[in-house]
Coordinates of C-alpha atoms in Angstrom, one line a residue:
I1 CA -19.3 57.5 -237.7
P2 CA -18.3 56.3 -234.2
T3 CA -19.9 53.1 -233.1
D4 CA -20.9 52.0 -229.6
D5 CA -18.0 49.6 -229.6
D6 CA -15.6 52.5 -230.3
D7 CA -17.0 54.4 -227.3
D8 CA -16.5 51.4 -225.2
D9 CA -12.9 51.0 -226.4
R10 CA -12.1 54.6 -225.7
G11 CA -13.6 54.3 -222.3
D12 CA -11.5 51.3 -221.5
D13 CA -8.3 53.1 -222.7
D14 CA -9.2 56.1 -220.6
I15 CA -9.7 53.9 -217.5
R16 CA -6.3 52.2 -218.1
E17 CA -4.5 55.5 -218.6
D18 CA -6.2 57.0 -215.5
A19 CA -5.0 54.0 -213.5
L20 CA -1.4 54.9 -214.4
I21 CA -1.7 58.5 -213.3
E22 CA -1.3 58.9 -209.6
E23 CA -1.6 62.1 -207.6
P24 CA 1.8 63.1 -206.2
A25 CA 2.2 62.3 -202.5
A26 CA 2.2 65.2 -200.2
V27 CA 5.8 65.7 -198.9
P28 CA 5.9 66.3 -195.2
L29 CA 7.4 69.5 -193.9
D30 CA 7.7 70.5 -190.2
I31 CA 8.2 74.2 -189.6
L32 CA 9.3 75.6 -186.2
F33 CA 9.0 79.4 -185.6
V34 CA 11.1 80.7 -182.6
I35 CA 9.7 84.1 -181.9
D36 CA 11.4 86.7 -179.8
N37 CA 8.8 87.9 -177.2
S38 CA 10.9 90.6 -175.6
A39 CA 10.5 94.4 -175.7
G40 CA 10.6 96.0 -179.1
M41 CA 9.2 93.0 -181.0
A42 CA 5.5 94.0 -181.3
D43 CA 5.6 95.4 -184.8
A44 CA 7.8 92.6 -186.2
Q45 CA 5.3 90.1 -184.9
R46 CA 2.4 92.0 -186.3
V47 CA 3.9 92.5 -189.8
L48 CA 5.2 88.9 -190.0
A49 CA 1.8 87.6 -189.1
E50 CA 0.3 89.7 -191.9
E51 CA 2.7 88.0 -194.4
L52 CA 1.5 84.5 -193.5
D53 CA -1.3 84.5 -196.1
G54 CA 1.3 84.9 -198.9
F55 CA 3.6 82.3 -197.2
V56 CA 0.8 79.7 -197.2
D57 CA 0.2 80.5 -200.9
R58 CA 3.9 80.0 -201.7
L59 CA 3.9 76.6 -199.8
A60 CA 1.0 75.6 -202.0
G61 CA 2.6 76.7 -205.2
G62 CA 4.8 73.6 -205.8
Q63 CA 4.5 69.9 -205.0
P64 CA 1.7 69.1 -202.5
R65 CA 3.0 69.3 -198.9
S66 CA 1.8 68.0 -195.6
V67 CA 2.8 70.9 -193.3
Q68 CA 3.0 71.2 -189.6
V69 CA 3.8 74.6 -188.0
M70 CA 4.7 75.1 -184.3
F71 CA 5.5 78.3 -182.5
T72 CA 7.6 78.9 -179.4
T73 CA 9.5 81.8 -178.0
T74 CA 13.2 82.7 -177.4
D75 CA 12.7 82.7 -173.7
I76 CA 14.2 79.7 -171.8
G77 CA 14.5 81.6 -168.5
H78 CA 17.5 83.6 -167.2
P79 CA 18.5 84.6 -163.7
M80 CA 18.6 88.3 -164.8
C81 CA 14.9 88.1 -165.8
T82 CA 13.4 86.0 -163.0
D83 CA 12.7 88.9 -160.6
F84 CA 11.0 91.0 -163.3
Q85 CA 8.7 88.3 -164.8
P86 CA 4.9 88.9 -164.4
H87 CA 3.4 86.7 -161.8
D88 CA 1.4 84.7 -164.4
Y89 CA 4.3 84.3 -166.8
E90 CA 6.5 81.2 -167.4
P91 CA 9.3 81.0 -170.0
A92 CA 8.3 78.7 -172.8
M93 CA 11.5 76.6 -172.6
G94 CA 11.0 75.5 -176.2
A95 CA 7.4 74.2 -175.6
P96 CA 4.8 74.9 -178.2
I97 CA 2.5 78.0 -177.7
A98 CA -0.8 76.9 -179.3
T99 CA -3.2 79.3 -177.6
G100 CA -4.6 82.2 -179.5
C101 CA -3.1 85.6 -178.8
H102 CA -6.4 86.9 -177.4
E103 CA -6.2 84.3 -174.6
R104 CA -2.6 85.6 -174.0
I105 CA -3.5 89.3 -174.4
D106 CA -1.7 90.2 -171.1
R107 CA 1.5 89.2 -172.8
F108 CA 1.3 92.3 -174.9
T109 CA 2.0 94.6 -172.0
G110 CA 5.7 95.2 -171.5
L111 CA 7.7 95.2 -168.3
G112 CA 8.6 98.1 -166.0
S113 CA 6.7 100.8 -164.1
D114 CA 5.4 102.5 -167.2
P115 CA 5.0 99.5 -169.6
E116 CA 4.3 99.7 -173.3
R117 CA 0.9 98.3 -174.3
R118 CA 0.7 96.7 -177.7
E119 CA -2.4 94.6 -177.9
D120 CA -2.7 95.7 -181.5
A121 CA 0.1 93.3 -182.4
C122 CA -2.5 90.6 -181.7
T123 CA -5.9 92.2 -182.5
S124 CA -5.0 93.7 -185.8
V125 CA -4.1 90.3 -187.3
C126 CA -6.4 88.0 -185.2
P127 CA -9.9 89.5 -184.8
V128 CA -11.0 86.4 -182.8
D129 CA -8.9 83.4 -181.7
V130 CA -8.7 80.6 -184.2
V131 CA -6.6 77.7 -182.9
P132 CA -5.7 74.1 -183.9
M133 CA -6.6 70.9 -182.1
D134 CA -3.0 70.0 -181.6
P135 CA 0.0 72.0 -180.2
F136 CA 0.7 73.0 -183.9
V137 CA -1.2 73.9 -187.0
A138 CA -1.3 71.0 -189.5
F139 CA -2.6 71.2 -193.1
D140 CA -2.2 69.7 -196.6
T141 CA -1.6 72.1 -199.4
G142 CA -3.2 69.8 -201.9
T143 CA -6.5 69.2 -200.2
W144 CA -6.5 71.8 -197.4
T145 CA -7.4 69.2 -194.9
N146 CA -6.3 70.7 -191.5
N147 CA -6.6 70.4 -187.8
V148 CA -8.2 73.8 -187.3
V149 CA -11.7 73.1 -188.6
P150 CA -11.4 69.5 -189.8
D151 CA -14.9 69.3 -191.3
R152 CA -14.2 72.3 -193.5
Q153 CA -11.2 72.0 -195.8
E154 CA -10.6 75.7 -196.1
R155 CA -7.3 77.5 -196.6
A156 CA -8.6 80.5 -194.8
D157 CA -8.9 78.6 -191.5
V158 CA -5.2 77.6 -191.8
V159 CA -4.1 81.2 -192.3
A160 CA -6.3 82.5 -189.5
A161 CA -4.9 80.0 -187.0
L162 CA -1.3 80.8 -188.0
A163 CA -1.9 84.5 -187.6
C164 CA -3.4 84.0 -184.1
L165 CA -0.6 81.9 -182.9
L166 CA 2.4 83.8 -184.2
P167 CA 2.2 87.0 -182.1
Q168 CA 3.8 86.0 -178.8
G169 CA 3.9 89.3 -176.8
I170 CA 6.5 91.6 -175.5
D171 CA 7.0 90.7 -171.8
G172 CA 9.6 87.9 -172.3
C173 CA 13.2 87.8 -171.2
G174 CA 15.6 90.2 -172.9
Y175 CA 18.4 87.7 -172.7
E176 CA 17.1 85.9 -175.7
A177 CA 18.2 82.3 -176.3
P178 CA 16.8 81.3 -179.7
L179 CA 19.3 78.6 -180.4
E180 CA 18.7 76.8 -177.1
A181 CA 14.9 77.3 -177.5
M182 CA 15.2 75.7 -180.9
A183 CA 17.1 72.7 -179.5
Q184 CA 14.6 72.2 -176.7
A185 CA 11.7 72.5 -179.1
L186 CA 13.2 69.8 -181.3
G187 CA 14.1 67.4 -178.5
P188 CA 12.9 64.0 -179.6
S189 CA 11.8 63.0 -176.1
E190 CA 9.6 66.0 -175.6
P191 CA 5.9 65.2 -175.3
W192 CA 4.9 67.3 -178.3
N193 CA 7.4 65.2 -180.4
S194 CA 6.1 61.8 -179.3
G195 CA 2.8 60.0 -179.3
E196 CA 0.4 59.4 -182.1
R197 CA 0.5 63.0 -183.4
P198 CA 4.0 64.4 -182.9
F199 CA 5.2 67.7 -184.2
M200 CA 8.5 66.2 -185.5
R201 CA 7.6 63.4 -187.8
D202 CA 10.2 60.7 -188.8
G203 CA 9.6 61.2 -192.5
A204 CA 9.4 65.0 -192.6
D205 CA 11.8 67.7 -193.8
L206 CA 12.5 70.4 -191.2
A207 CA 12.5 74.2 -191.5
V208 CA 13.4 76.5 -188.6
V209 CA 12.5 80.3 -188.5
I210 CA 14.3 82.3 -185.9
V211 CA 12.9 85.8 -185.4
S212 CA 14.9 87.9 -182.9
N213 CA 16.2 91.5 -182.3
E214 CA 19.3 90.6 -180.2
A215 CA 22.4 88.4 -180.1
D216 CA 21.9 84.8 -179.0
C217 CA 22.4 84.3 -175.3
S218 CA 22.0 80.5 -174.9
T219 CA 23.9 80.3 -171.6
S220 CA 25.4 77.1 -170.3
D221 CA 27.3 78.6 -167.3
Y222 CA 25.1 81.1 -165.5
A223 CA 27.8 81.8 -162.9
A224 CA 29.6 83.7 -165.7
I225 CA 26.8 86.4 -165.8
Y226 CA 28.3 87.7 -162.6
D227 CA 31.8 88.0 -164.0
E228 CA 32.6 91.6 -164.7
Q229 CA 34.7 90.8 -167.7
Y230 CA 31.4 90.4 -169.7
W231 CA 29.9 93.6 -168.4
N232 CA 30.1 97.0 -170.1
E233 CA 30.8 100.4 -168.5
N234 CA 27.7 101.9 -167.2
P235 CA 27.9 105.7 -167.9
H236 CA 25.6 106.3 -164.8
S237 CA 27.7 104.4 -162.3
A238 CA 31.3 104.1 -161.2
G239 CA 32.1 101.1 -163.3
P240 CA 30.7 98.1 -165.3
T241 CA 27.3 96.7 -164.4
P242 CA 25.3 93.8 -165.9
S243 CA 23.1 94.3 -169.0
S244 CA 22.1 92.3 -172.0
A245 CA 25.4 93.5 -173.6
M246 CA 26.9 90.5 -171.9
C247 CA 25.2 88.3 -174.5
W248 CA 27.2 90.0 -177.2
N249 CA 30.4 89.9 -175.2
M250 CA 30.0 86.2 -174.4
G251 CA 29.0 85.2 -177.9
A252 CA 31.2 87.1 -180.3
S253 CA 34.9 87.8 -180.8
C254 CA 35.9 90.8 -182.9
V255 CA 39.0 92.5 -184.3
G256 CA 39.0 96.2 -183.6
P257 CA 37.5 98.7 -183.4
D258 CA 39.5 101.0 -185.7
P259 CA 39.5 104.8 -185.2
S260 CA 36.1 105.1 -187.0
G261 CA 34.6 102.6 -184.6
T262 CA 34.3 99.8 -187.1
Y263 CA 35.4 96.2 -186.4
S264 CA 37.2 94.4 -189.2
G265 CA 35.5 91.1 -188.4
C266 CA 33.4 89.4 -185.7
V267 CA 33.0 85.7 -185.4
S268 CA 30.9 83.5 -183.1
A269 CA 32.3 82.5 -179.7
D270 CA 31.2 80.0 -177.1
G271 CA 32.7 80.9 -173.7
P272 CA 30.0 80.6 -171.1
L273 CA 27.4 80.0 -173.8
H274 CA 26.5 76.6 -175.2
P275 CA 28.9 75.8 -178.1
V276 CA 27.5 76.6 -181.5
Q277 CA 28.4 73.1 -182.5
R278 CA 25.6 71.9 -180.2
Y279 CA 23.0 73.5 -182.4
R280 CA 24.7 72.4 -185.6
D281 CA 24.6 68.9 -184.3
V282 CA 20.9 69.1 -183.4
L283 CA 20.1 70.0 -187.1
A284 CA 22.7 67.6 -188.5
A285 CA 21.1 64.7 -186.7
R286 CA 17.9 65.4 -188.6
R287 CA 19.7 65.7 -191.9
E288 CA 21.5 62.5 -191.4
R289 CA 18.2 60.7 -191.6
G290 CA 18.1 61.8 -195.2
K291 CA 15.8 64.7 -194.7
R292 CA 16.2 68.3 -195.9
V293 CA 16.8 70.8 -193.1
S294 CA 16.6 74.6 -193.8
M295 CA 16.5 77.8 -191.8
L296 CA 15.5 81.4 -192.1
A297 CA 17.0 83.9 -189.6
L298 CA 15.2 87.2 -189.4
T299 CA 17.6 89.3 -187.3
G300 CA 20.1 92.1 -187.2
V301 CA 21.4 92.6 -190.7
P302 CA 20.7 95.4 -193.2
R303 CA 17.8 95.0 -195.6
V304 CA 18.5 92.8 -198.6
S305 CA 18.9 95.2 -201.6
L306 CA 18.6 92.5 -204.3
W307 CA 17.0 89.0 -204.2
S308 CA 17.6 86.3 -206.8
N309 CA 14.8 86.2 -209.4
E310 CA 14.9 82.4 -209.5
A311 CA 14.6 79.6 -207.0
P312 CA 15.6 79.4 -204.3
W313 CA 15.2 83.2 -204.2
T314 CA 18.1 83.8 -201.9
P315 CA 19.7 87.2 -201.1
V316 CA 22.1 88.5 -203.8
A317 CA 23.2 91.8 -202.3
G318 CA 22.8 93.6 -199.0
G319 CA 21.7 91.6 -196.0
L320 CA 24.4 89.7 -194.3
D321 CA 26.9 90.7 -197.0
G322 CA 26.2 94.3 -196.2
L323 CA 26.6 94.0 -192.5
I324 CA 29.2 96.2 -190.8
Y325 CA 30.1 95.5 -187.2
R326 CA 30.6 98.9 -185.5
N327 CA 30.0 101.0 -182.4
W328 CA 26.8 102.9 -181.9
L329 CA 26.1 106.2 -183.7
L330 CA 23.6 108.8 -182.8
A331 CA 21.6 107.9 -185.9
D332 CA 20.9 104.5 -184.4
L333 CA 18.8 106.1 -181.6
F334 CA 15.1 106.8 -181.9
D335 CA 13.8 110.3 -181.4
D336 CA 12.1 109.4 -178.1
E337 CA 15.4 108.0 -176.8
I338 CA 17.3 111.1 -177.6
K339 CA 14.6 113.3 -176.1
S340 CA 14.8 111.3 -172.9
G341 CA 18.5 112.0 -172.7
E342 CA 19.9 108.7 -173.8
N343 CA 23.1 108.6 -175.9
T344 CA 25.5 106.2 -177.6
E345 CA 27.2 105.4 -174.3
D346 CA 23.9 104.3 -172.8
M347 CA 23.3 102.0 -175.8
T348 CA 26.8 100.6 -175.7
W349 CA 26.3 99.7 -172.0
E350 CA 22.9 98.2 -172.6
F351 CA 23.5 96.3 -175.9
G352 CA 27.2 96.2 -176.8
I353 CA 27.5 96.2 -180.6
A354 CA 25.5 98.6 -182.7
P355 CA 22.4 97.4 -184.5
G356 CA 22.6 95.8 -188.0
C357 CA 19.4 97.6 -188.9
T358 CA 17.1 100.3 -187.5
V359 CA 13.7 101.5 -188.7
H360 CA 12.8 105.2 -188.2
S361 CA 9.5 105.2 -190.3
G362 CA 6.9 103.0 -191.8
D363 CA 5.1 99.9 -190.6
L364 CA 8.1 98.7 -188.6
V365 CA 9.1 102.0 -187.0
G366 CA 10.8 101.5 -183.7
T367 CA 12.2 98.1 -184.8
R368 CA 16.0 97.6 -184.2
A369 CA 18.0 94.4 -184.4
L370 CA 21.5 93.5 -183.3
P371 CA 23.6 91.0 -185.4
S372 CA 24.1 87.5 -184.0
P373 CA 27.2 85.6 -185.4
R374 CA 26.1 82.5 -183.5
I375 CA 22.8 82.4 -185.4
F376 CA 24.6 83.2 -188.7
D377 CA 27.0 80.3 -188.2
T378 CA 24.3 77.8 -187.3
C379 CA 22.3 78.7 -190.3
A380 CA 25.3 78.6 -192.7
S381 CA 26.2 75.1 -191.5
L382 CA 23.1 73.8 -193.4
D383 CA 24.5 74.8 -196.8
E384 CA 26.0 71.9 -198.7
G385 CA 28.0 72.8 -201.7
D386 CA 25.6 74.3 -204.3
E387 CA 22.6 73.3 -202.2
L388 CA 21.5 76.3 -200.3
N389 CA 19.5 75.7 -197.1
C390 CA 20.1 78.9 -195.2
C391 CA 18.4 82.3 -195.6
V392 CA 19.5 85.3 -193.5
A393 CA 17.3 88.4 -193.8
S394 CA 16.6 91.6 -192.0
L395 CA 14.2 92.0 -189.1
C396 CA 13.7 95.5 -190.4
G397 CA 11.7 94.6 -193.5
D398 CA 11.0 92.5 -196.6
Y399 CA 9.4 89.6 -194.7
D400 CA 7.5 88.4 -197.8
D401 CA 10.8 88.0 -199.7
A402 CA 12.4 86.3 -196.7
L403 CA 9.6 83.8 -196.4
R404 CA 9.8 83.1 -200.2
C405 CA 13.5 82.3 -199.6
L406 CA 12.5 79.9 -196.9
V407 CA 10.0 78.2 -199.2
G408 CA 12.8 78.0 -201.9
V409 CA 15.4 76.5 -199.7
S410 CA 13.0 74.0 -198.2
E411 CA 11.5 72.7 -201.5
P412 CA 11.9 68.9 -201.9

């Protein structure tokens, strides 16, 4: 029969054991989303925002993490876009966009005389604006403390704020510069990275998510955009004219094409663009502090046909390994483009290389994305031996799997 003394002894032992058990510290992780806000990105933004609920769950599935998430756009300004900007629009230049998408609802009307209107990319995922107190969303996956509704430690508030911030609109510059936007967003002297509550914390791991449907156009020498060697032949004029194809022509070097229109290989190039090494160095500087740096690129590659069934859940088949650099085919065009009289020559003039993926039906119908060797190379530079830190996935689908890959490669 237990005695009172036995109870007291057991209580003392329990207290001593409890004192030795400490809750694991939340490992800090700063996540930067660089979102393409140009034409054709509405559905990608909407569907990606829908997947943030599962993304937050995956972040909470392992060791507790202190997470900060910042959003910016791929628009750093470009002379070819200035004259077409809406009067109330300013390129983000890497700065955080921390207002809800309802406050920015005009951004979901495209450019031109008969603009596309896609307010649904905001309203379907964000019924009413929910925003953080800082230029980023901050939360702890162990306690759900957050800077959205600090008195209420609710996971739902975090998910709602992320879904309201991610959609960035479709009236941004079509000369996307995701790598330079990333570099500017991560600038240590920027106001959002300094002060008492910086986005980039000294002790934090870093993850970057680039979401874009065209080749990187991070230009260093803007005089070159008037150099006809980077222009493609315009089928409706008597020679070459400027278009966003110059981004591909400046940023990639290819062998070919062969008679079938296929290139045997394309690699990143610098030319008038900022050197890719510039962006490798930006990320390497963070890693040299002993912190893990990872990246997810959602861009122009085929959909991944097989993902690893164990951490870090990286692509096994398809995706970047299945990418074929080639000229445009009629199958790459959407029905409305064909009906309006556009053809492969028009697309070659406008974009250069053919898309790595095209969606003709389903939630992402109308989504099309070009490959970007400069982004691929920057991402691949993060892999170290057997330690994988880079995920490249398709803008044309499987966002949940892609975000799971990001969680896998960013685990401490």
